[in-house]
GROMACS .gro file of C-alpha atoms in nm:
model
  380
    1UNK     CA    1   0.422   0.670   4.363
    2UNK     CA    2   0.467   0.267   4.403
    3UNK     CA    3   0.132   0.185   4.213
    4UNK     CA    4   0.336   0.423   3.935
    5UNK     CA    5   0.646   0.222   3.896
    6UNK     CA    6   0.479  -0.063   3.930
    7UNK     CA    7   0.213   0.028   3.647
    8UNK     CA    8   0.548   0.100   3.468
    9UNK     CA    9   0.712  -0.227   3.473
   10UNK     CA   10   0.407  -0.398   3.391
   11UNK     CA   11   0.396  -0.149   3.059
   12UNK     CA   12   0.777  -0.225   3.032
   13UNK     CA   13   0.688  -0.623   3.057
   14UNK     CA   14   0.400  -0.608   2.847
   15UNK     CA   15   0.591  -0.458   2.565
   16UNK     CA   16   0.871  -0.776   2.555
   17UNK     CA   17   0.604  -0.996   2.509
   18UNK     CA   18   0.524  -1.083   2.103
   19UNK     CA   19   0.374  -0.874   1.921
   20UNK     CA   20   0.394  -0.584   2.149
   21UNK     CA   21   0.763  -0.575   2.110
   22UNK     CA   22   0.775  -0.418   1.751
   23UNK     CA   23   0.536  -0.151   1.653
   24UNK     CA   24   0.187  -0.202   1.550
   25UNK     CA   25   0.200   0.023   1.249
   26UNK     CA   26   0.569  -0.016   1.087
   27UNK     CA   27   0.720  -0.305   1.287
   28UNK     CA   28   0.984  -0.115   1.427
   29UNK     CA   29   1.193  -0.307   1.765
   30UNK     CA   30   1.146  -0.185   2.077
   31UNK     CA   31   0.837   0.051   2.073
   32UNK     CA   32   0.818   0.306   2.318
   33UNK     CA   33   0.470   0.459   2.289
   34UNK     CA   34   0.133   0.317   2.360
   35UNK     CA   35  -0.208   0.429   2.271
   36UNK     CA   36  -0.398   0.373   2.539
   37UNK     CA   37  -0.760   0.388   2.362
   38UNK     CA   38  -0.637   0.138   2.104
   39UNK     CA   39  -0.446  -0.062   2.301
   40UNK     CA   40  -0.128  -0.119   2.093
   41UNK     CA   41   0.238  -0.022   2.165
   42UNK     CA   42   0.399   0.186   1.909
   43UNK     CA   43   0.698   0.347   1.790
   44UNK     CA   44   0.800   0.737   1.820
   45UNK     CA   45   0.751   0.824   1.455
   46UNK     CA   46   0.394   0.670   1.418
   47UNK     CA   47   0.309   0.807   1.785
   48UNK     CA   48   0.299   1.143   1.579
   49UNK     CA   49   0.044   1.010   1.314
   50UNK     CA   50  -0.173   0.900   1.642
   51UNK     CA   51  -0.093   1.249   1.766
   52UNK     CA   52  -0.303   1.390   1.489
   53UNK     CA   53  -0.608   1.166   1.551
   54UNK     CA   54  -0.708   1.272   1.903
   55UNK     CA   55  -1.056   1.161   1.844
   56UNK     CA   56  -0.961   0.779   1.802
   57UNK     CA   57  -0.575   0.750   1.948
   58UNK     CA   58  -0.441   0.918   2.250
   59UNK     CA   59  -0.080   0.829   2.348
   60UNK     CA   60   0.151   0.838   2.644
   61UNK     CA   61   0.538   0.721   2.624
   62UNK     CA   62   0.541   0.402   2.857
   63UNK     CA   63   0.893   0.491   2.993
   64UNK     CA   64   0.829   0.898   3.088
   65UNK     CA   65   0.454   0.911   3.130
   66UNK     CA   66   0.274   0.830   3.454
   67UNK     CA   67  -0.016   0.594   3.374
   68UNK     CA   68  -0.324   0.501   3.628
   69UNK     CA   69  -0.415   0.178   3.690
   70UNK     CA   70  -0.706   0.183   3.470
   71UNK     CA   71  -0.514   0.241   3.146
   72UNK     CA   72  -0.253  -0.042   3.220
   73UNK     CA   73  -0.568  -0.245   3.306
   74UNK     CA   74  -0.676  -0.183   2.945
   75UNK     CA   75  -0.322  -0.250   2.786
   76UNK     CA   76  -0.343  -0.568   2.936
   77UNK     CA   77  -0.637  -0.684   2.817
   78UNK     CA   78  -0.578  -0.576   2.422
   79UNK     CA   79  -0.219  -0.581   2.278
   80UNK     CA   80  -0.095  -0.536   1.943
   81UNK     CA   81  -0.219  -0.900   1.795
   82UNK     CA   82  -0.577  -0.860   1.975
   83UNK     CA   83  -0.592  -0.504   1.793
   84UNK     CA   84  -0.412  -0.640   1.471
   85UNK     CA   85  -0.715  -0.922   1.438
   86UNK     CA   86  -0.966  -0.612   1.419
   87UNK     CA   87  -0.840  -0.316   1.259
   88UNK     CA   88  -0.636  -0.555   0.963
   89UNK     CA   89  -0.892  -0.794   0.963
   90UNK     CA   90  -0.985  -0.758   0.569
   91UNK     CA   91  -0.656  -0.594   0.408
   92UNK     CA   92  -0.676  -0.671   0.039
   93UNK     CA   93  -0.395  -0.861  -0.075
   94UNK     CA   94  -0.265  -0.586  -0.294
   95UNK     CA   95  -0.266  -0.324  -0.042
   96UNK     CA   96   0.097  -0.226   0.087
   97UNK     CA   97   0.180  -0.231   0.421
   98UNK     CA   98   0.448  -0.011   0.510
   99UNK     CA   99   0.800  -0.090   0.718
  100UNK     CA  100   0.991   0.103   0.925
  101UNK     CA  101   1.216   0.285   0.702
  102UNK     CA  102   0.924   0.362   0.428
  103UNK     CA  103   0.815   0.738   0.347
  104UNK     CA  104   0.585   0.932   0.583
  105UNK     CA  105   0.278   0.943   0.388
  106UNK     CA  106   0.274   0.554   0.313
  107UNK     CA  107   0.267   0.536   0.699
  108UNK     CA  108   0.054   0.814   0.796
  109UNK     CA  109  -0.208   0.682   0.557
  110UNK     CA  110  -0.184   0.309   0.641
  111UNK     CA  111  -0.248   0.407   1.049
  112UNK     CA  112  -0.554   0.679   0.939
  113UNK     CA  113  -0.685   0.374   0.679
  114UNK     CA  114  -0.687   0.107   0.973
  115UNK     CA  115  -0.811   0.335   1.278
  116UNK     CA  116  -0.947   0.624   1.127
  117UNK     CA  117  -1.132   0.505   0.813
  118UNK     CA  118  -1.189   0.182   0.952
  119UNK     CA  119  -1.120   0.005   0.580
  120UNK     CA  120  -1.018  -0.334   0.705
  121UNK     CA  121  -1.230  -0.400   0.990
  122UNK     CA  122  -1.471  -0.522   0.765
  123UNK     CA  123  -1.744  -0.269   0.805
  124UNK     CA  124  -1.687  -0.169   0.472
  125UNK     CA  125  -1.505  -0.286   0.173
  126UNK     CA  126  -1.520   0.089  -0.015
  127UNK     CA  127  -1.120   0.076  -0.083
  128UNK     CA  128  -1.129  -0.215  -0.209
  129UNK     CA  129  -1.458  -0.189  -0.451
  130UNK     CA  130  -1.293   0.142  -0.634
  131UNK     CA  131  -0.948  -0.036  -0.644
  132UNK     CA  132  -1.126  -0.344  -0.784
  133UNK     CA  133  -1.402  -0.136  -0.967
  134UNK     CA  134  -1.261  -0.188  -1.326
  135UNK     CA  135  -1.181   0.204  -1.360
  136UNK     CA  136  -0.945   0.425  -1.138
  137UNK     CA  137  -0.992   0.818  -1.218
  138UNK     CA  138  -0.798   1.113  -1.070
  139UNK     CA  139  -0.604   1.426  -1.150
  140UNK     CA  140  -0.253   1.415  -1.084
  141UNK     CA  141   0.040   1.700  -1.138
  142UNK     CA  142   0.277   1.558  -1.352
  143UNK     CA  143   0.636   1.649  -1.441
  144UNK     CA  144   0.725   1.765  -1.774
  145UNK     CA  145   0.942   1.537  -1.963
  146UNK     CA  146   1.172   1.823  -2.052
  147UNK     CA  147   1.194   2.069  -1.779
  148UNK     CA  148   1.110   2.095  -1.436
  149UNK     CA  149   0.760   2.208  -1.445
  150UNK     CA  150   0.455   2.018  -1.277
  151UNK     CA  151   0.102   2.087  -1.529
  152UNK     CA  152  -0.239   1.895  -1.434
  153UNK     CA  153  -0.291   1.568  -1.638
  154UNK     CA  154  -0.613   1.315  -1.572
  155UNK     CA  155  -0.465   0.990  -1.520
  156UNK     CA  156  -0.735   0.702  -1.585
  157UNK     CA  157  -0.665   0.312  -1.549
  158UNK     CA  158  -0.817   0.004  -1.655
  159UNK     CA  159  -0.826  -0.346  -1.516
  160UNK     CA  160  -1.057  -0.430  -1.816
  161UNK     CA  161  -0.774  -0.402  -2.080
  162UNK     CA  162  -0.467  -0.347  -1.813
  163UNK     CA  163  -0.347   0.016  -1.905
  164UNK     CA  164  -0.252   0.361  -1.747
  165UNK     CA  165  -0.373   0.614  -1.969
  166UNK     CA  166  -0.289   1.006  -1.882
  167UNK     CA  167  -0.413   1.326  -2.071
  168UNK     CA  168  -0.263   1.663  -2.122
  169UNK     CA  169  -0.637   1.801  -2.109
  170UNK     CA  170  -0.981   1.697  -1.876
  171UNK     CA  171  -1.167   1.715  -2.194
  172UNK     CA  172  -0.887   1.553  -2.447
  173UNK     CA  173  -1.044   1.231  -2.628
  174UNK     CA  174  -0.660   1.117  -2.740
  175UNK     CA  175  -0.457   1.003  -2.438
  176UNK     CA  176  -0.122   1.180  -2.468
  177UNK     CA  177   0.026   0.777  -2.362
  178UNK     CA  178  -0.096   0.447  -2.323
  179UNK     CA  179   0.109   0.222  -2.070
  180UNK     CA  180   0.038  -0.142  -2.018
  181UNK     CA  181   0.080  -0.279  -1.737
  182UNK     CA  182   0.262  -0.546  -1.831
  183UNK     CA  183   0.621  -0.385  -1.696
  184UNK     CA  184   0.498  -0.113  -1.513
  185UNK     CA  185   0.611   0.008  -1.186
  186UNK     CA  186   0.555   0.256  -0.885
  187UNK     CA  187   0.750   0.348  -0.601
  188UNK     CA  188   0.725   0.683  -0.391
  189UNK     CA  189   1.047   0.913  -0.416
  190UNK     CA  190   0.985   1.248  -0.200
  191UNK     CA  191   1.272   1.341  -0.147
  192UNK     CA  192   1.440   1.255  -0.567
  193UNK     CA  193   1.045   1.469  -0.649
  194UNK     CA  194   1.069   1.745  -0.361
  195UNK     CA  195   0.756   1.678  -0.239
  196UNK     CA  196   0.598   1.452   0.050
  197UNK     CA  197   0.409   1.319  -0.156
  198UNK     CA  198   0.574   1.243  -0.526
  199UNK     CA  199   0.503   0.918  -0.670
  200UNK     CA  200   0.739   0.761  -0.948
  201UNK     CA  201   0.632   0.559  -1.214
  202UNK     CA  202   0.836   0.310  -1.442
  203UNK     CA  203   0.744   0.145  -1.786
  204UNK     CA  204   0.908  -0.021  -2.065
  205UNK     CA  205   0.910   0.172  -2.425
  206UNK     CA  206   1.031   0.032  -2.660
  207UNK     CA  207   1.241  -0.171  -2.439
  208UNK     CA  208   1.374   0.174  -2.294
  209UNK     CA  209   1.299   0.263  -1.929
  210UNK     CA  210   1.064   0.544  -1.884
  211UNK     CA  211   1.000   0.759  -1.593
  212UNK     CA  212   0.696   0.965  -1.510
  213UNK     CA  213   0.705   1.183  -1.170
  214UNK     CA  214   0.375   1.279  -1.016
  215UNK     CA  215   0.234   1.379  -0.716
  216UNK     CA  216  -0.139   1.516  -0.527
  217UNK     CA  217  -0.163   1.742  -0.276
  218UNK     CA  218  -0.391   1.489  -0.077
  219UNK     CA  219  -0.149   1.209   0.087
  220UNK     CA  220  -0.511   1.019   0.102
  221UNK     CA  221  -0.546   1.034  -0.311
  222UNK     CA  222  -0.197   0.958  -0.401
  223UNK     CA  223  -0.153   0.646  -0.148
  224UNK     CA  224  -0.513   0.541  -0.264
  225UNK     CA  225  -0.338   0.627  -0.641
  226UNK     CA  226  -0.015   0.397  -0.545
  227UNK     CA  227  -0.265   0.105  -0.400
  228UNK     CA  228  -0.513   0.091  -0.688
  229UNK     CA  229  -0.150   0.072  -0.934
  230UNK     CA  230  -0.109  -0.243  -0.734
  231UNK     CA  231  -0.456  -0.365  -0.755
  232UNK     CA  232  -0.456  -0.381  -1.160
  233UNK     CA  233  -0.101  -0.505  -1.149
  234UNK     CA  234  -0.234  -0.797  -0.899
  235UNK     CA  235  -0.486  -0.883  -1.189
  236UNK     CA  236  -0.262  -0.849  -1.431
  237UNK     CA  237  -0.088  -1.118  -1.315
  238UNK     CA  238  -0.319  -1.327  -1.204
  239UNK     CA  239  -0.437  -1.307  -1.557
  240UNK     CA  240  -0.109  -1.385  -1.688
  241UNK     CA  241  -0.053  -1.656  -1.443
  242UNK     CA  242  -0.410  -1.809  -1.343
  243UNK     CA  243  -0.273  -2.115  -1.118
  244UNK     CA  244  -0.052  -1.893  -0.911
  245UNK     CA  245  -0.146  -1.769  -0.513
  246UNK     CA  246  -0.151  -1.430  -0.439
  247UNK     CA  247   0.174  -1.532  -0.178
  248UNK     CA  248   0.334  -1.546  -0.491
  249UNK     CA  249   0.209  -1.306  -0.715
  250UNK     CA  250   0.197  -1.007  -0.425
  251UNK     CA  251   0.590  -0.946  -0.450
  252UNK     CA  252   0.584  -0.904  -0.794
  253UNK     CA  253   0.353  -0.640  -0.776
  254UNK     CA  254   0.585  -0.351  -0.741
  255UNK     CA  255   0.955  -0.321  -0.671
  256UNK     CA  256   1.201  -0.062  -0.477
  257UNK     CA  257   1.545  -0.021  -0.622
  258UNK     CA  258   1.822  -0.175  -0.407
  259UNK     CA  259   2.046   0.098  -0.503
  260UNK     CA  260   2.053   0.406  -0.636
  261UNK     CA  261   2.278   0.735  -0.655
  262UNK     CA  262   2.550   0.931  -0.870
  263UNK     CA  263   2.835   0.766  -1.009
  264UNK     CA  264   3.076   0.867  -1.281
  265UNK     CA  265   3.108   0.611  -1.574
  266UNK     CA  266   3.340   0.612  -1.860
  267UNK     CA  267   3.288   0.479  -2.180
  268UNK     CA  268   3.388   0.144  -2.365
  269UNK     CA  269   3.720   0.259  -2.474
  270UNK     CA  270   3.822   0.361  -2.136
  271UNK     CA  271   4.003   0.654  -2.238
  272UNK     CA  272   3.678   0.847  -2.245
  273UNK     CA  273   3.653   1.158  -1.994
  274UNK     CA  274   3.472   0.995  -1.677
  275UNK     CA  275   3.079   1.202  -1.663
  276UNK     CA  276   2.841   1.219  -1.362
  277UNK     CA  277   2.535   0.996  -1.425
  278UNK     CA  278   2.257   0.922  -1.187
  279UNK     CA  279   2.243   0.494  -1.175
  280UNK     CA  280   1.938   0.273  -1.014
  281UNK     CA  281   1.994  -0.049  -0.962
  282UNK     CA  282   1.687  -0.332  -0.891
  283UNK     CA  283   1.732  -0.673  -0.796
  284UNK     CA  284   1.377  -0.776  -0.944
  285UNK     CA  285   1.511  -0.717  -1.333
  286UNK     CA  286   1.863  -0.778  -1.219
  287UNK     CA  287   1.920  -0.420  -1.430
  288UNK     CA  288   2.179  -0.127  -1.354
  289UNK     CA  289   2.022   0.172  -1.545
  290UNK     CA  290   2.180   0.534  -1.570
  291UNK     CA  291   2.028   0.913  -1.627
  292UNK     CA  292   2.213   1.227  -1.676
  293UNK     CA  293   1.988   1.365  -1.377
  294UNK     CA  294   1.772   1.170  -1.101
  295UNK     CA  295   1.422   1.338  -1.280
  296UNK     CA  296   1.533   1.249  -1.647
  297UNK     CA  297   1.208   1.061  -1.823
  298UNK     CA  298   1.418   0.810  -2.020
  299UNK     CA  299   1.725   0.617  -1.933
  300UNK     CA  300   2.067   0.712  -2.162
  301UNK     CA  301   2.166   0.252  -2.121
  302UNK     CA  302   2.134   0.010  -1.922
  303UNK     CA  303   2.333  -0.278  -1.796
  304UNK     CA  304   2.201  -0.647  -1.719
  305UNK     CA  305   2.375  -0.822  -1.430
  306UNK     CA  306   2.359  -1.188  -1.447
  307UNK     CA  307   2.552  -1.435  -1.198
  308UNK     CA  308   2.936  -1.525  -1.175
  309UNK     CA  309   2.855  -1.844  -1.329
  310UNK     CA  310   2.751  -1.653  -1.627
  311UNK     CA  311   3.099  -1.473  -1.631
  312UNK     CA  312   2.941  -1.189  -1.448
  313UNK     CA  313   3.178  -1.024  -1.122
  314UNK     CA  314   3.219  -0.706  -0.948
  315UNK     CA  315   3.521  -0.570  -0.730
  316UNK     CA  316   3.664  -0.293  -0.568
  317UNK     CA  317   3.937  -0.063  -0.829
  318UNK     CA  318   4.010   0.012  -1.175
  319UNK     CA  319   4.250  -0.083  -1.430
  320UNK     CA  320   4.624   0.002  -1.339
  321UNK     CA  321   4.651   0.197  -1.711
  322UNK     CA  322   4.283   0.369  -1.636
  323UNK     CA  323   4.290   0.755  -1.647
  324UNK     CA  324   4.087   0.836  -1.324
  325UNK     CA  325   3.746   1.099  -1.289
  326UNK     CA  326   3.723   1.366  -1.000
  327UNK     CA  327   3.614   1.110  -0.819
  328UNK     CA  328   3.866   0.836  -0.674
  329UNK     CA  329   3.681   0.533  -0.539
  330UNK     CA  330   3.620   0.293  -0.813
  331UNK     CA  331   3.405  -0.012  -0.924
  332UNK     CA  332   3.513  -0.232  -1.186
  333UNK     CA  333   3.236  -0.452  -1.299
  334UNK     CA  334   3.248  -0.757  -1.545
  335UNK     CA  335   2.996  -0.856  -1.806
  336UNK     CA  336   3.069  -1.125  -2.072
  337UNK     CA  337   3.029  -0.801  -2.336
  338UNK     CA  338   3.218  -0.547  -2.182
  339UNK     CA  339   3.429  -0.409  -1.817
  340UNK     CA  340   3.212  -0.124  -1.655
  341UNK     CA  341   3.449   0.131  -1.503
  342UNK     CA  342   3.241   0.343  -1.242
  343UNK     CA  343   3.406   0.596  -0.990
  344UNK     CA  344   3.185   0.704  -0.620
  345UNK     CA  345   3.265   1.022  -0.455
  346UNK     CA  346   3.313   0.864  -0.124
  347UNK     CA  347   3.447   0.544   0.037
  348UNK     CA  348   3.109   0.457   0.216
  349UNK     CA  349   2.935   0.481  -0.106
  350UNK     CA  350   3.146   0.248  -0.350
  351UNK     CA  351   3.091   0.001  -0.004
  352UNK     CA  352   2.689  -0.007  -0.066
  353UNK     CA  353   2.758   0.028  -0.440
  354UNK     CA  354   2.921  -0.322  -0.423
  355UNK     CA  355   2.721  -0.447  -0.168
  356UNK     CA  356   2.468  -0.411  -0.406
  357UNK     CA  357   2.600  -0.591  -0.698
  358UNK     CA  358   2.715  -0.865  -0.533
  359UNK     CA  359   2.360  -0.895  -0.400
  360UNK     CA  360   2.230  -0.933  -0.756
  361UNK     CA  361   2.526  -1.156  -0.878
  362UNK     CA  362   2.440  -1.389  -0.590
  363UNK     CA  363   2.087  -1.434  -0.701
  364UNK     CA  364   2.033  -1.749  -0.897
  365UNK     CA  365   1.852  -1.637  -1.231
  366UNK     CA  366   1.511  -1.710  -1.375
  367UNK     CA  367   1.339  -1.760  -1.666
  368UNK     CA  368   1.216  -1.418  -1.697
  369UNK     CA  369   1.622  -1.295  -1.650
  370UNK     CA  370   1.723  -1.461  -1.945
  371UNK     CA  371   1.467  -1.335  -2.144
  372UNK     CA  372   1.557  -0.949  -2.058
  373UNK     CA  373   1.913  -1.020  -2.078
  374UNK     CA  374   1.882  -1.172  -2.448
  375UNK     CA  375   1.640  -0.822  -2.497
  376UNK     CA  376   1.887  -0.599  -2.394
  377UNK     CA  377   2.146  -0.745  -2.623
  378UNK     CA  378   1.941  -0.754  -2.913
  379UNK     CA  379   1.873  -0.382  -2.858
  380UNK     CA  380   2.174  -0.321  -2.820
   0.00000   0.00000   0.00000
């Protein structure tokens, strides 16, 4: 019974030290699992994924779990930077890596791709030959853009002339779109899809925002889908910006929205009845875009947000004189065109709602902002 406490405040030691003290896989604080044939301490969400491999992880929880001395021996000697140098050894620049609070399948495949698959050790480079390989073939479902069914299409990209082609047929010559990847963007949204693992994909037509949802039964195809998306958008702009490093390049790969939810919104008079509209707002384009419905293909307007220097603001309210919505907690935000009058259902969310634009209003503007601000005027 002694050599077990003690074993356990050597675990509880070892896992303060850095690198142990966040988890492995996700980088979440305080980890509270180990695997004790890999050698890492991890946290109780991506304990489960190691769950599932028995034949290369086996875990034990370092605070309820008796260990022998053997096992803390091993901990000792590897750690989660010793097992970090080996199993990420080779991960491509373009490959995501995901954080704590990222869906379940980006996490469950990152942990089978490093320990399972071995596709960073070195060993072999097969990921990153097909992602790099000029060509990227698979069969995804697809949402219709006017209801809610999913049908089969064959999605095929190209790094050799940058596009994401998709086809209503396996045998169909004509591509039913052609999508450059000049704009485009994915980002996985299970739970706005209603599946584990539905992807969502973003492109500029005709300087309107639209959406296409898909998904693949196989968490190991889609993520491999998501990561060769990033590879030709990594080329892209390496292309489009030869003298650049990838440290600078690699964030602009793909982007998450800082914000997103319903809203009601009511129109430029003011006066107009107050409608529910679904709103996502990214701090990459600095835009505020609304949908009648979360799965909508194409965006009903969009709203740039510049800085306050550029007579931009946000704050908490509505005009005195405004006729209010069902909803009662409103955001009044100011563009040098117009006053955006938006209503949230609840207190906490007009708090991240403002949050939010005051995030992008703080931002100091680039090159590329002024240049989809002046587009978004001219359409409009």
């Amino acid at each position: 019974m002694a050599n077990l406490e003690k074993n356990k405040k050597i675990l509880l030691n070892l896992v303060k030290q850095p690198g142990n003290n966040v988890c492995a896989d996700c980088g979440a604080p305080d980890p509270d699992w180990a695997s004790y044939t890999l050698g890492v301490f991890v946290c109780l969400n991506c304990s489960g994924t190691h769950r599932d491999l028995p034949a290369v992880s086996r875990v034990k929880s370092i605070r309820l779990d008796n260990w022998d001395d053997s096992l803390v021996e091993f901990m000792k000697s590897r750690g989660n930077s010793a097992a970090k140098a080996v199993y990420e050894k080779s991960v491509p620049a373009f490959y995501y890596r995901p954080h704590q609070k990222e869906c379940m399948v980006l996490k469950d495949q990152w942990i089978r791709a490093k320990y399972e698959r071995r596709e960073f050790t070195g060993e072999n480079n097969c990921l990153q030959r097909v992602c790099n390989s000029g060509v990227f073939e698979s069969t995804l479902w697809k949402k219709g853009k006017d209801n809610k069914q999913f049908l089969k299409r064959t999605f095929l990209m190209s790094q050799n002339d940058f596009t994401l082609r998709y086809f209503v047929r396996a045998d169909s010559r004509v591509p039913k779109a052609v999508i450059s990847m000049k704009d485009l963007n994915a980002v996985f949204q299970p739970e706005k899809i209603g599946h584990a693992h539905g992807l969502q994909i973003s492109y500029l037509q005709e300087e309107q925002t639209r959406n296409l949802f898909v998904y693949h039964e196989s968490g190991q195809v889609i993520v491999s889908w998501f990561n060769a998306i990033r590879a030709t958008r990594l080329a892209y702009l390496k292309k489009k910006h030869s003298s650049a490093q990838d440290s600078e390049l690699v964030p602009q790969i793909s982007r998450s929205n800082l914000k997103e939810g319903y809203m009601e919104k009511t129109g430029p008079m003011q006066w107009e009845p107050f409608k529910k509209r679904w709103f996502t707002l990214s701090s990459m384009d600095r835009k505020l875009l609304y949908f009648k419905t979360p799965l909508d293909a194409t965006e009903l307007g969009a709203v740039f947000i510049g800085t306050e220097s550029h007579n931009y603001s946000v704050a908490a309210g509505t005009p005195k004189s405004m006729r209010g919505g069902r909803w009662h907690c409103g955001i009044t935000l100011q563009t040098p065109g117009r006053q955006f009058v938006f209503m949230c259902e609840q207190e906490q969310e007009q708090k991240e709602w403002l949050e939010a634009f005051k995030q992008v209003i703080s931002q100091p503007m680039t090159l590329q902002d002024y240049g989809n601000e002046a587009n978004l005027r001219r359409v409009k």
